[in-house]
PDB file of C-alpha atoms in Angstrom:
ATOM      1  CA  MET H  17      -0.019   0.003  -0.034  1.00 50.00           C
ATOM      2  CA  LEU H  18       1.418   3.399  -0.959  1.00 59.00           C
ATOM      3  CA  ASN H  19       1.820   5.894   1.849  1.00 62.00           C
ATOM      4  CA  VAL H  20       1.852   9.138  -0.393  1.00 74.00           C
ATOM      5  CA  ASN H  21       0.116  12.023  -1.601  1.00 91.00           C
ATOM      6  CA  ILE H  22      -2.143  10.838  -4.182  1.00 95.00           C
ATOM      7  CA  GLU H  23      -2.729  13.862  -6.163  1.00 96.00           C
ATOM      8  CA  GLU H  24       1.214  14.475  -6.519  1.00 96.00           C
ATOM      9  CA  PHE H  25       1.883  10.576  -7.014  1.00 96.00           C
ATOM     10  CA  LEU H  26      -0.685  10.563 -10.010  1.00 98.00           C
ATOM     11  CA  LYS H  27       0.713  13.911 -11.264  1.00 98.00           C
ATOM     12  CA  ASN H  28       4.302  12.386 -11.673  1.00 97.00           C
ATOM     13  CA  GLU H  29       3.138   9.172 -12.870  1.00 97.00           C
ATOM     14  CA  ILE H  30       0.827  10.673 -15.694  1.00 98.00           C
ATOM     15  CA  CYS H  31       3.449  13.301 -16.480  1.00 98.00           C
ATOM     16  CA  ASP H  32       6.010  10.387 -16.680  1.00 96.00           C
ATOM     17  CA  CYS H  33       3.734   8.433 -19.119  1.00 97.00           C
ATOM     18  CA  TYR H  34       3.160  11.490 -21.203  1.00 98.00           C
ATOM     19  CA  ASN H  35       6.901  12.194 -21.617  1.00 96.00           C
ATOM     20  CA  GLN H  36       7.615   8.131 -22.467  1.00 95.00           C
ATOM     21  CA  TYR H  37       4.569   8.675 -25.120  1.00 97.00           C
ATOM     22  CA  VAL H  38       6.045  11.769 -26.650  1.00 97.00           C
ATOM     23  CA  ARG H  39       9.377  10.230 -27.187  1.00 96.00           C
ATOM     24  CA  PHE H  40       7.797   7.154 -28.559  1.00 96.00           C
ATOM     25  CA  THR H  41       5.319   8.917 -30.894  1.00 97.00           C
ATOM     26  CA  GLU H  42       8.003  11.268 -32.118  1.00 97.00           C
ATOM     27  CA  ASN H  43      10.074   8.592 -33.096  1.00 96.00           C
ATOM     28  CA  PHE H  44       7.542   6.369 -34.774  1.00 97.00           C
ATOM     29  CA  TYR H  45       5.738   9.050 -36.979  1.00 97.00           C
ATOM     30  CA  ASP H  46       8.920  10.434 -38.182  1.00 96.00           C
ATOM     31  CA  HIS H  47       9.615   7.416 -39.962  1.00 93.00           C
ATOM     32  CA  LEU H  48       6.341   7.439 -41.530  1.00 96.00           C
ATOM     33  CA  ASP H  49       5.440   8.923 -45.260  1.00 96.00           C
ATOM     34  CA  GLU H  50       3.838  12.404 -45.116  1.00 96.00           C
ATOM     35  CA  ALA H  51       0.348  11.314 -45.995  1.00 95.00           C
ATOM     36  CA  ASP H  52       0.445   8.419 -43.294  1.00 96.00           C
ATOM     37  CA  GLN H  53       1.594  11.182 -40.576  1.00 96.00           C
ATOM     38  CA  ASN H  54      -1.369  13.537 -41.620  1.00 96.00           C
ATOM     39  CA  ILE H  55      -4.326  11.220 -41.008  1.00 97.00           C
ATOM     40  CA  ASN H  56      -6.743  12.970 -39.028  1.00 98.00           C
ATOM     41  CA  LEU H  57      -7.512  10.048 -36.648  1.00 98.00           C
ATOM     42  CA  ARG H  58     -10.219  11.987 -34.666  1.00 97.00           C
ATOM     43  CA  LYS H  59     -12.218  12.166 -38.039  1.00 96.00           C
ATOM     44  CA  TYR H  60     -11.126   9.026 -39.654  1.00 97.00           C
ATOM     45  CA  LYS H  61     -13.694   6.277 -39.252  1.00 95.00           C
ATOM     46  CA  ILE H  62     -13.379   2.842 -38.252  1.00 95.00           C
ATOM     47  CA  ASP H  63     -14.775   1.101 -41.352  1.00 93.00           C
ATOM     48  CA  ASP H  64     -12.562   3.536 -43.560  1.00 95.00           C
ATOM     49  CA  ALA H  65      -9.743   2.480 -41.674  1.00 96.00           C
ATOM     50  CA  LEU H  66     -10.767  -1.382 -41.938  1.00 96.00           C
ATOM     51  CA  GLU H  67     -10.748  -0.888 -45.819  1.00 95.00           C
ATOM     52  CA  ASN H  68      -7.425   0.695 -45.831  1.00 97.00           C
ATOM     53  CA  ARG H  69      -5.367  -2.491 -46.087  1.00 97.00           C
ATOM     54  CA  HIS H  70      -1.791   0.011 -45.749  1.00 98.00           C
ATOM     55  CA  PHE H  71      -3.508   1.110 -42.655  1.00 98.00           C
ATOM     56  CA  MET H  72      -4.352  -2.277 -41.282  1.00 97.00           C
ATOM     57  CA  ASN H  73      -1.235  -4.253 -42.548  1.00 97.00           C
ATOM     58  CA  ASP H  74       1.399  -1.884 -42.256  1.00 98.00           C
ATOM     59  CA  ILE H  75       0.795   1.130 -39.999  1.00 98.00           C
ATOM     60  CA  LEU H  76      -0.955  -0.767 -36.965  1.00 98.00           C
ATOM     61  CA  PRO H  77       1.229  -3.741 -36.923  1.00 98.00           C
ATOM     62  CA  SER H  78       4.180  -1.777 -37.127  1.00 98.00           C
ATOM     63  CA  TYR H  79       2.991   0.592 -33.938  1.00 98.00           C
ATOM     64  CA  LEU H  80       2.396  -2.491 -31.956  1.00 98.00           C
ATOM     65  CA  SER H  81       5.818  -4.366 -32.692  1.00 97.00           C
ATOM     66  CA  ALA H  82       7.549  -0.705 -32.063  1.00 96.00           C
ATOM     67  CA  LEU H  83       5.759  -0.488 -28.930  1.00 95.00           C
ATOM     68  CA  ASN H  84       6.842  -4.320 -27.915  1.00 94.00           C
ATOM     69  CA  ARG H  85      10.405  -3.310 -28.666  1.00 93.00           C
ATOM     70  CA  ARG H  86       9.788  -0.218 -26.595  1.00 91.00           C
ATOM     71  CA  VAL H  87       8.458  -2.418 -23.532  1.00 87.00           C
ATOM     72  CA  GLY H  88      11.016  -4.926 -23.820  1.00 82.00           C
ATOM     73  CA  SER H  89      13.922  -2.504 -23.660  1.00 78.00           C
ATOM     74  CA  SER H  90      12.355  -0.135 -21.008  1.00 76.00           C
ATOM     75  CA  ASP H  91      13.893  -0.619 -17.660  1.00 77.00           C
ATOM     76  CA  PRO H  92      12.034   1.854 -15.735  1.00 81.00           C
ATOM     77  CA  LEU H  93       8.855   0.276 -16.984  1.00 84.00           C
ATOM     78  CA  TRP H  94       9.787  -3.259 -15.692  1.00 84.00           C
ATOM     79  CA  LYS H  95      10.995  -2.176 -12.591  1.00 87.00           C
ATOM     80  CA  LYS H  96       7.604  -0.568 -11.678  1.00 90.00           C
ATOM     81  CA  LEU H  97       5.991  -4.071 -11.951  1.00 86.00           C
ATOM     82  CA  GLN H  98       7.586  -5.150  -8.709  1.00 87.00           C
ATOM     83  CA  TYR H  99       4.860  -2.854  -7.152  1.00 90.00           C
ATOM     84  CA  ASP H 100       1.383  -4.070  -6.912  1.00 91.00           C
ATOM     85  CA  TRP H 101      -0.007  -0.789  -8.055  1.00 94.00           C
ATOM     86  CA  PHE H 102       1.321  -0.585 -11.345  1.00 95.00           C
ATOM     87  CA  GLN H 103       0.104  -2.480 -14.429  1.00 95.00           C
ATOM     88  CA  PHE H 104       0.821  -2.108 -18.119  1.00 95.00           C
ATOM     89  CA  ARG H 105      -0.089  -4.193 -21.315  1.00 94.00           C
ATOM     90  CA  VAL H 106       0.195  -3.813 -25.071  1.00 96.00           C
ATOM     91  CA  LYS H 107      -2.832  -4.703 -27.072  1.00 97.00           C
ATOM     92  CA  SER H 108      -2.272  -7.535 -29.417  1.00 96.00           C
ATOM     93  CA  LEU H 109      -2.898  -7.223 -33.040  1.00 96.00           C
ATOM     94  CA  ASP H 110      -5.727  -9.801 -32.690  1.00 95.00           C
ATOM     95  CA  THR H 111      -7.663  -8.372 -30.071  1.00 93.00           C
ATOM     96  CA  LEU H 112      -7.535  -5.028 -31.779  1.00 96.00           C
ATOM     97  CA  ILE H 113      -8.804  -6.035 -34.851  1.00 95.00           C
ATOM     98  CA  LYS H 114     -11.686  -7.723 -32.958  1.00 91.00           C
ATOM     99  CA  LYS H 115     -12.380  -4.558 -31.159  1.00 91.00           C
ATOM    100  CA  MET H 116     -12.466  -2.673 -34.531  1.00 94.00           C
ATOM    101  CA  HIS H 117     -15.139  -5.201 -36.129  1.00 90.00           C
ATOM    102  CA  HIS H 118     -16.974  -5.160 -32.813  1.00 85.00           C
ATOM    103  CA  ASP H 119     -17.313  -1.186 -33.138  1.00 81.00           C
ATOM    104  CA  ASN H 120     -17.531  -0.986 -36.611  1.00 76.00           C
ATOM    105  CA  GLN H 121     -21.176   0.650 -36.148  1.00 71.00           C
ATOM    106  CA  GLY H 122     -22.394   4.033 -36.659  1.00 67.00           C
ATOM    107  CA  ASP H 123     -19.902   7.049 -37.005  1.00 79.00           C
ATOM    108  CA  PHE H 124     -17.140   5.438 -34.694  1.00 92.00           C
ATOM    109  CA  TYR H 125     -13.463   7.020 -35.396  1.00 95.00           C
ATOM    110  CA  VAL H 126     -10.079   5.609 -34.792  1.00 97.00           C
ATOM    111  CA  ALA H 127      -8.880   7.820 -32.056  1.00 96.00           C
ATOM    112  CA  LYS H 128     -11.953   6.993 -30.103  1.00 94.00           C
ATOM    113  CA  ILE H 129     -11.841   3.298 -30.526  1.00 96.00           C
ATOM    114  CA  ILE H 130      -8.204   2.700 -31.059  1.00 97.00           C
ATOM    115  CA  ASN H 131      -7.031   4.533 -27.858  1.00 97.00           C
ATOM    116  CA  ASP H 132      -5.363   1.987 -25.670  1.00 97.00           C
ATOM    117  CA  LEU H 133      -2.696   0.143 -27.701  1.00 98.00           C
ATOM    118  CA  PHE H 134      -0.533   0.819 -24.794  1.00 98.00           C
ATOM    119  CA  GLY H 135      -1.976   1.155 -21.576  1.00 97.00           C
ATOM    120  CA  GLU H 136      -1.144   1.657 -18.082  1.00 97.00           C
ATOM    121  CA  ARG H 137      -2.999   0.856 -14.785  1.00 98.00           C
ATOM    122  CA  LEU H 138      -2.488   2.551 -11.298  1.00 97.00           C
ATOM    123  CA  ILE H 139      -4.384   0.878  -8.451  1.00 97.00           C
ATOM    124  CA  ILE H 140      -3.627   2.635  -5.338  1.00 95.00           C
ATOM    125  CA  SER H 141      -5.665   2.900  -2.250  1.00 94.00           C
ATOM    126  CA  GLY H 142      -7.706   6.272  -1.358  1.00 94.00           C
ATOM    127  CA  VAL H 143      -8.794   6.995  -4.702  1.00 97.00           C
ATOM    128  CA  ASN H 144     -12.756   6.860  -3.785  1.00 96.00           C
ATOM    129  CA  LYS H 145     -12.184   9.238  -0.953  1.00 96.00           C
ATOM    130  CA  GLN H 146     -10.633  11.900  -3.303  1.00 97.00           C
ATOM    131  CA  LEU H 147     -12.703  11.679  -6.363  1.00 98.00           C
ATOM    132  CA  ASN H 148     -13.094  15.407  -6.645  1.00 98.00           C
ATOM    133  CA  GLU H 149      -9.292  16.370  -5.732  1.00 98.00           C
ATOM    134  CA  ILE H 150      -8.510  13.708  -8.632  1.00 98.00           C
ATOM    135  CA  GLU H 151     -10.965  15.448 -10.873  1.00 98.00           C
ATOM    136  CA  ASN H 152      -9.642  18.511 -10.455  1.00 98.00           C
ATOM    137  CA  LEU H 153      -5.924  17.512 -11.016  1.00 99.00           C
ATOM    138  CA  LEU H 154      -7.036  15.915 -14.320  1.00 99.00           C
ATOM    139  CA  THR H 155      -8.831  19.094 -15.460  1.00 99.00           C
ATOM    140  CA  ILE H 156      -5.480  21.021 -14.603  1.00 99.00           C
ATOM    141  CA  LEU H 157      -3.306  18.245 -16.668  1.00 99.00           C
ATOM    142  CA  LYS H 158      -5.920  18.755 -19.589  1.00 99.00           C
ATOM    143  CA  GLU H 159      -5.632  22.313 -19.825  1.00 98.00           C
ATOM    144  CA  ALA H 160      -1.636  21.912 -19.677  1.00 98.00           C
ATOM    145  CA  GLN H 161      -2.113  19.445 -22.619  1.00 98.00           C
ATOM    146  CA  VAL H 162      -0.774  16.566 -20.762  1.00 98.00           C
ATOM    147  CA  ILE H 163      -3.966  14.567 -21.217  1.00 98.00           C
ATOM    148  CA  HIS H 164      -6.234  15.039 -24.186  1.00 98.00           C
ATOM    149  CA  ARG H 165      -9.370  13.756 -22.412  1.00 98.00           C
ATOM    150  CA  PHE H 166     -10.427  12.043 -19.153  1.00 98.00           C
ATOM    151  CA  TYR H 167     -13.641  10.838 -17.748  1.00 98.00           C
ATOM    152  CA  PHE H 168     -14.765   8.616 -14.708  1.00 98.00           C
ATOM    153  CA  ARG H 169     -16.431   5.457 -16.039  1.00 97.00           C
ATOM    154  CA  VAL H 170     -19.140   3.671 -14.382  1.00 96.00           C
ATOM    155  CA  ASP H 171     -20.286   0.389 -15.999  1.00 93.00           C
ATOM    156  CA  GLY H 172     -22.111  -2.128 -13.746  1.00 91.00           C
ATOM    157  CA  LYS H 173     -19.885  -2.543 -10.731  1.00 94.00           C
ATOM    158  CA  TYR H 174     -16.841  -1.235 -12.869  1.00 96.00           C
ATOM    159  CA  GLN H 175     -15.747   2.063 -11.702  1.00 97.00           C
ATOM    160  CA  ALA H 176     -12.389   3.971 -12.833  1.00 98.00           C
ATOM    161  CA  PHE H 177     -10.899   7.185 -14.203  1.00 99.00           C
ATOM    162  CA  HIS H 178     -10.028   6.663 -17.831  1.00 99.00           C
ATOM    163  CA  CYS H 179      -7.291   9.208 -19.105  1.00 99.00           C
ATOM    164  CA  TYR H 180      -5.897   9.386 -22.794  1.00 99.00           C
ATOM    165  CA  ILE H 181      -2.795  11.028 -23.982  1.00 99.00           C
ATOM    166  CA  GLN H 182      -2.984  11.846 -27.444  1.00 98.00           C
ATOM    167  CA  ASP H 183      -0.570  15.189 -28.338  1.00 97.00           C
ATOM    168  CA  SER H 184      -1.807  15.451 -32.171  1.00 97.00           C
ATOM    169  CA  ARG H 185      -4.999  14.543 -33.852  1.00 97.00           C
ATOM    170  CA  ASN H 186      -2.609  12.585 -36.156  1.00 98.00           C
ATOM    171  CA  HIS H 187      -1.030  10.553 -33.381  1.00 98.00           C
ATOM    172  CA  LEU H 188      -2.481   7.459 -31.960  1.00 98.00           C
ATOM    173  CA  PRO H 189      -3.500   7.768 -28.079  1.00 98.00           C
ATOM    174  CA  TRP H 190      -2.393   5.894 -25.052  1.00 98.00           C
ATOM    175  CA  GLU H 191      -4.563   5.379 -22.061  1.00 99.00           C
ATOM    176  CA  ILE H 192      -4.001   5.124 -18.135  1.00 99.00           C
ATOM    177  CA  GLN H 193      -6.465   3.903 -15.756  1.00 98.00           C
ATOM    178  CA  ILE H 194      -6.886   4.941 -12.012  1.00 98.00           C
ATOM    179  CA  TRP H 195      -8.204   2.630  -9.697  1.00 98.00           C
ATOM    180  CA  ASP H 196      -8.964   2.418  -6.081  1.00 97.00           C
ATOM    181  CA  SER H 197      -7.597  -0.880  -4.646  1.00 95.00           C
ATOM    182  CA  GLU H 198     -11.040  -1.430  -3.311  1.00 96.00           C
ATOM    183  CA  TRP H 199     -12.537  -1.446  -6.622  1.00 97.00           C
ATOM    184  CA  SER H 200     -10.227  -4.110  -8.275  1.00 96.00           C
ATOM    185  CA  LYS H 201     -12.118  -7.374  -7.451  1.00 96.00           C
ATOM    186  CA  ASN H 202     -15.492  -6.077  -9.194  1.00 96.00           C
ATOM    187  CA  ASN H 203     -13.452  -4.288 -11.855  1.00 96.00           C
ATOM    188  CA  TYR H 204     -11.610  -7.580 -12.762  1.00 95.00           C
ATOM    189  CA  LYS H 205     -15.159  -9.256 -12.861  1.00 94.00           C
ATOM    190  CA  GLU H 206     -16.543  -6.344 -15.035  1.00 93.00           C
ATOM    191  CA  HIS H 207     -13.670  -7.090 -17.261  1.00 83.00           C
ATOM    192  CA  LEU H 208     -14.573 -10.678 -17.804  1.00 86.00           C
ATOM    193  CA  ARG H 209     -18.237 -10.214 -18.190  1.00 81.00           C
ATOM    194  CA  HIS H 210     -17.861  -7.538 -20.944  1.00 73.00           C
ATOM    195  CA  GLU H 211     -15.407  -9.750 -22.926  1.00 76.00           C
ATOM    196  CA  LYS H 212     -17.941 -12.603 -22.495  1.00 71.00           C
ATOM    197  CA  GLU H 213     -20.680 -10.400 -23.779  1.00 70.00           C
ATOM    198  CA  ARG H 214     -18.381  -9.178 -26.735  1.00 65.00           C
ATOM    199  CA  ASN H 215     -17.846 -12.997 -27.631  1.00 64.00           C
ATOM    200  CA  VAL H 216     -21.252 -13.692 -27.591  1.00 55.00           C
ATOM    201  CA  ARG H 217     -22.299 -10.797 -30.065  1.00 57.00           C
ATOM    202  CA  ARG H 218     -19.389 -12.080 -32.297  1.00 52.00           C
ATOM    203  CA  GLY H 219     -20.628 -15.505 -32.379  1.00 53.00           C
TER     204      GLY H 219
END
């Protein structure tokens, strides 16, 4: 259990993730053609992306491969895994494609759906007692353009802050989830329920 100032801790962790994001993003997009760099992902529809072979077969797999290489060589990231308050993951290509097909109904845009190719989860005690303070902090970080958007998600028994880092409409976002440790049991159960429902709908 962390014995820290929650707001200061979250600010440091989110800013650290933002700095990692900027370094990764600059390096990745510098190697793309100008046309690929200029896709407005906030206006690019999922169905158009699915029909774009170059986007599906080249850009997304390359992005995920670069993420996995980054994760494999990131000592600070791996060191954080020794703590029970930190988790991360890189989404698999198979899971990503299934998600895109699942959400290919209506006007859904790439930046809204493909928003968690890399995700961090911060699980700490005391979040549920400082919801307003954390929301104020996230608002400040949004105004400072450290995060692009955030919201407090409630879905069944699931509850968490979801924050998205995106420094440009042309760049894919990353996600940070903030959980209270007391929410963990229900949140994991809700994740499993959600996945089962998706699989049923796919079937």
